[in-house]
XYZ file of C-alpha atoms in Angstrom:
351
model
C 81.514 100.376 87.471
C 83.988 97.840 88.787
C 83.967 97.099 92.510
C 87.165 96.929 94.497
C 87.810 93.922 96.744
C 88.038 95.704 100.046
C 91.283 95.507 102.121
C 91.166 93.323 105.198
C 92.055 95.633 107.976
C 90.878 93.678 110.931
C 93.629 95.120 113.277
C 92.956 98.729 112.387
C 92.079 100.559 115.712
C 89.810 103.063 113.920
C 87.677 100.356 112.363
C 87.565 98.261 115.584
C 86.294 101.265 117.598
C 83.852 102.175 115.026
C 82.529 98.577 114.748
C 82.018 97.863 118.386
C 85.123 95.942 118.831
C 88.122 96.618 121.259
C 90.922 98.486 119.580
C 94.468 97.914 120.342
C 94.895 101.618 121.143
C 92.548 104.660 121.281
C 92.212 105.738 117.601
C 92.601 109.287 116.529
C 92.188 111.224 113.348
C 91.133 114.856 112.720
C 88.597 116.494 110.373
C 90.410 118.720 107.905
C 93.752 116.968 108.803
C 94.613 117.059 105.123
C 94.910 120.655 104.030
C 95.427 124.165 105.219
C 97.529 123.716 108.235
C 100.247 121.816 106.462
C 103.003 123.716 104.735
C 103.496 120.767 102.310
C 99.827 121.085 101.345
C 100.147 124.805 100.681
C 103.242 124.204 98.619
C 101.601 121.460 96.556
C 98.453 123.435 95.988
C 100.188 126.771 94.953
C 98.503 128.174 91.917
C 96.064 125.277 91.767
C 92.253 125.890 92.509
C 90.423 123.823 95.023
C 88.051 122.221 92.674
C 90.868 121.517 90.229
C 92.676 119.801 93.035
C 89.685 117.622 93.897
C 89.358 116.305 90.349
C 93.069 115.422 89.963
C 93.606 111.905 91.164
C 97.332 112.155 91.839
C 96.774 115.367 93.942
C 93.806 113.774 95.768
C 96.132 110.800 96.628
C 99.029 112.919 97.788
C 97.128 115.425 99.839
C 95.214 112.672 101.509
C 98.511 110.861 102.454
C 100.233 113.918 103.794
C 98.807 114.029 107.416
C 99.146 110.163 107.706
C 102.793 110.539 106.971
C 103.268 113.557 109.241
C 100.967 112.823 112.175
C 100.649 108.958 112.356
C 96.843 109.264 112.508
C 94.718 106.060 112.587
C 92.629 106.933 109.497
C 92.993 108.938 106.366
C 90.068 111.001 105.080
C 89.564 111.480 101.371
C 90.711 115.045 100.187
C 87.572 116.498 98.483
C 84.766 118.915 99.166
C 81.048 118.359 99.818
C 80.188 120.222 96.684
C 82.237 118.076 94.364
C 79.428 115.770 93.385
C 77.259 118.863 92.515
C 79.947 120.179 90.368
C 80.404 116.803 88.742
C 76.725 116.571 88.005
C 76.823 119.823 86.071
C 75.711 122.426 88.506
C 77.626 125.720 87.978
C 79.594 126.532 91.178
C 83.029 127.505 92.272
C 84.830 127.479 95.722
C 85.934 131.096 96.230
C 88.979 131.584 98.505
C 87.925 133.138 101.756
C 84.273 132.652 100.953
C 83.456 128.997 100.238
C 81.134 127.569 97.636
C 79.397 129.948 95.556
C 76.336 128.863 93.361
C 75.952 130.670 89.974
C 72.129 130.126 89.822
C 70.603 129.494 93.303
C 67.681 127.040 93.627
C 64.602 128.966 94.761
C 61.529 127.500 92.948
C 59.950 124.045 92.215
C 60.977 124.624 88.572
C 64.592 125.122 89.619
C 64.413 121.917 91.518
C 62.962 120.086 88.428
C 65.844 121.325 86.247
C 68.559 120.009 88.565
C 70.832 117.329 86.988
C 71.473 113.962 88.390
C 74.858 112.335 89.119
C 76.221 109.439 87.046
C 79.016 107.488 88.894
C 81.349 108.159 85.909
C 81.232 111.815 86.465
C 83.272 111.280 89.764
C 85.765 109.043 88.016
C 88.651 111.303 89.051
C 87.694 111.003 92.602
C 87.378 107.032 92.390
C 90.727 106.966 90.644
C 92.196 108.869 93.518
C 90.810 106.404 95.984
C 92.250 103.462 93.966
C 95.592 105.104 94.218
C 95.157 105.643 97.965
C 94.181 102.068 98.785
C 97.434 100.870 97.153
C 99.472 103.403 99.164
C 97.907 103.418 102.612
C 98.903 99.993 103.797
C 97.013 99.229 106.958
C 95.614 102.707 107.407
C 91.861 102.879 106.722
C 90.442 105.448 104.268
C 87.332 107.372 105.122
C 85.203 108.589 102.226
C 82.660 111.289 102.755
C 79.769 113.361 101.456
C 77.759 116.370 102.400
C 74.304 115.625 103.729
C 71.202 116.608 101.744
C 70.339 119.483 103.980
C 73.712 121.045 103.976
C 73.951 120.757 100.159
C 70.442 122.268 99.841
C 71.528 125.263 102.112
C 74.364 126.050 99.760
C 72.160 125.700 96.646
C 69.202 127.770 98.018
C 71.309 130.474 99.682
C 73.731 130.665 96.792
C 76.717 130.254 99.167
C 77.604 130.185 102.906
C 74.932 131.688 105.212
C 74.779 132.714 108.859
C 70.966 132.484 109.198
C 69.806 130.223 106.395
C 66.758 132.445 105.983
C 66.073 131.593 102.316
C 66.572 127.890 103.072
C 64.125 127.985 105.973
C 61.685 129.958 103.885
C 61.590 127.317 101.216
C 61.516 124.604 103.752
C 58.380 126.140 105.571
C 56.800 128.012 102.578
C 57.008 125.257 99.926
C 57.492 121.966 101.583
C 56.713 120.085 98.466
C 59.577 121.708 96.552
C 61.751 121.316 99.591
C 61.305 117.563 99.778
C 61.686 117.351 96.022
C 64.950 119.175 96.310
C 66.248 117.064 99.186
C 65.131 113.931 97.212
C 67.350 114.949 94.311
C 70.300 115.718 96.617
C 69.802 112.374 98.432
C 70.021 110.577 95.161
C 73.330 112.541 94.314
C 74.828 111.788 97.739
C 74.034 108.083 97.527
C 75.569 107.784 94.068
C 78.733 109.695 95.217
C 79.129 107.414 98.320
C 78.353 104.233 96.440
C 81.064 105.215 93.848
C 83.546 105.708 96.699
C 82.583 102.460 98.321
C 82.965 100.635 95.005
C 86.481 102.068 94.698
C 87.575 100.873 98.108
C 86.910 103.418 100.950
C 86.825 101.602 104.411
C 84.286 103.895 106.032
C 82.122 106.959 105.199
C 81.202 110.109 107.032
C 78.171 112.151 106.292
C 78.712 115.826 107.075
C 75.569 117.833 107.974
C 77.561 120.937 108.711
C 74.544 123.326 108.816
C 71.978 121.151 110.531
C 72.604 122.838 113.857
C 70.590 125.891 112.528
C 67.396 123.816 112.726
C 65.052 123.018 115.664
C 64.582 119.389 116.582
C 61.076 119.479 115.207
C 62.125 120.962 111.930
C 65.036 118.512 111.704
C 62.751 115.446 112.158
C 60.174 116.805 109.663
C 62.189 118.235 106.852
C 65.695 116.613 107.075
C 65.723 113.315 108.975
C 63.823 111.160 106.405
C 66.441 112.113 103.652
C 69.460 111.436 105.829
C 67.896 108.018 106.819
C 67.587 107.147 103.172
C 71.410 107.805 102.607
C 72.447 105.573 105.329
C 69.964 102.785 104.424
C 71.142 102.752 100.848
C 74.773 102.108 101.911
C 74.000 99.796 104.857
C 74.843 96.630 102.775
C 78.437 97.993 102.120
C 79.366 96.678 105.608
C 81.559 99.574 106.450
C 81.233 101.942 109.477
C 79.034 104.903 108.747
C 79.628 108.197 110.650
C 77.255 111.187 111.036
C 78.512 114.538 112.071
C 77.168 118.105 112.378
C 78.237 121.310 114.070
C 76.102 122.862 116.860
C 73.903 119.771 116.734
C 73.811 118.996 120.485
C 69.974 119.281 120.510
C 69.761 117.003 117.511
C 72.151 114.234 118.572
C 69.308 111.773 119.415
C 67.591 112.225 116.133
C 70.929 112.095 114.198
C 71.650 108.817 115.967
C 68.394 107.439 114.542
C 69.361 108.300 110.991
C 71.270 105.091 110.726
C 74.932 105.769 111.388
C 77.169 103.435 113.413
C 79.146 106.334 114.823
C 77.909 109.801 115.816
C 80.286 112.774 115.797
C 80.021 115.155 118.645
C 81.289 118.751 118.651
C 82.862 120.407 121.649
C 79.760 121.917 123.184
C 78.333 118.614 124.553
C 80.422 116.373 126.911
C 80.709 112.738 125.652
C 78.880 111.393 128.759
C 75.911 113.651 127.799
C 76.207 112.627 124.164
C 75.760 109.036 124.984
C 72.607 109.734 126.933
C 71.203 111.609 123.789
C 72.359 109.166 121.260
C 71.538 106.060 123.351
C 73.496 102.831 123.673
C 74.936 100.743 121.002
C 76.647 103.397 118.790
C 80.190 104.734 118.894
C 81.074 108.303 119.549
C 83.595 110.559 117.714
C 85.244 113.626 119.135
C 85.372 116.139 120.660
C 88.344 118.529 121.433
C 87.622 122.170 120.706
C 89.978 122.997 117.707
C 90.658 126.406 119.462
C 92.290 124.555 122.456
C 95.168 123.663 120.004
C 96.351 127.267 120.316
C 96.491 127.290 124.141
C 99.770 125.608 124.697
C 100.981 122.051 125.126
C 99.959 121.570 128.791
C 96.453 122.726 128.072
C 96.100 120.461 125.088
C 97.257 117.500 127.024
C 94.909 118.156 129.971
C 92.012 118.615 127.684
C 92.886 115.403 125.736
C 92.983 113.553 128.995
C 89.670 114.837 130.087
C 87.985 113.792 126.853
C 89.559 110.393 127.004
C 88.153 110.040 130.581
C 84.722 111.203 129.569
C 84.919 108.752 126.605
C 85.809 105.933 128.978
C 82.774 106.870 131.167
C 80.580 106.893 128.022
C 81.679 103.370 127.217
C 80.505 102.212 130.649
C 77.146 103.932 129.887
C 76.687 102.052 126.624
C 78.651 103.537 123.873
C 80.047 100.911 121.729
C 83.340 102.637 121.058
C 85.128 106.022 120.928
C 87.278 107.661 118.183
C 89.236 110.738 119.270
C 88.777 113.680 117.040
C 88.197 117.422 117.246
C 84.712 118.947 117.616
C 85.109 120.399 114.151
C 87.917 120.767 111.729
C 91.608 121.704 112.116
C 91.876 125.543 111.719
C 94.405 126.839 109.001
C 96.741 128.457 111.485
C 97.075 125.356 113.731
C 100.742 124.334 114.356
C 101.116 120.873 112.771
C 103.477 119.934 115.527
C 100.743 120.225 118.127
C 98.625 117.735 116.119
C 101.574 115.394 115.909
C 102.058 115.549 119.666
C 98.375 115.120 120.370
C 98.261 111.871 118.263
C 101.264 110.572 120.257
C 99.505 111.454 123.516
C 96.112 109.928 122.538
C 97.820 106.646 121.646
C 99.306 106.621 125.201
C 95.987 107.211 126.954
């Protein structure tokens, strides 16, 4: 696997804020900025399945670029899905519209875990080809690669799809901890391979999404999840790029998530940034945390909330946070008016 000579983007505000330097302006990007809210995305994807899109380098490149062109955000995030490395490794699954990832044969036993395939870098060659196209097109805009965290991937595999209560996942975690840790070990290996392939292709930062970790208690997170997330971050530490960790409903876990090894901790809208810095501790940057639903409340409300978050972020910096990246507290909702996002980017850059 060839290794890309990384672009020099020393003036990029996103990378400066993520690395503890002083950015020229307050950086902003949005989770799920590439996709469902953009009419050009819907037109491009018409009749093309989600997974098919994720394994088409030209589509990956174009979809990733769309919000950079439209909104002027300070970072692009790779268009992909957290189950892409599972699919690439040979696990039978599909992304069903209106449902999400659906697993053909859920993982419930130690024998199921033992039969799981591993991921080889060449199996995500379409993704890395898309990254190489992107680094040629993005100019001075950084590209964020990403992966799903081992716990969230495990939840999909054990439940067989999205779940409200994660009852099968928790039953396996508590009832057969040996099989559980074996499962997360396999998924940690897959996640590391996927991220290392992206890094070798040229991404400028990575984000680990633990979307469902908020379903856990702090004690369970520390015992059953944290060691595996720590290994992911440790294995990519030598890359020298900023590492971001994000979960939804993880306010009670922020301190432990900060310990996992990321340089930036994402914060959802439930916890003020001034409280987040207390929980995470000094020396790390924060990312967030406008409630995505506020984008439907009118321009004056959006502006007021953006100013409030910027003010909280400035206070967090005085309390020891090493930087702030403006973002939503979760992803852009499909019905969001793209014009609202463009105006928000312009406002954040003025704050």
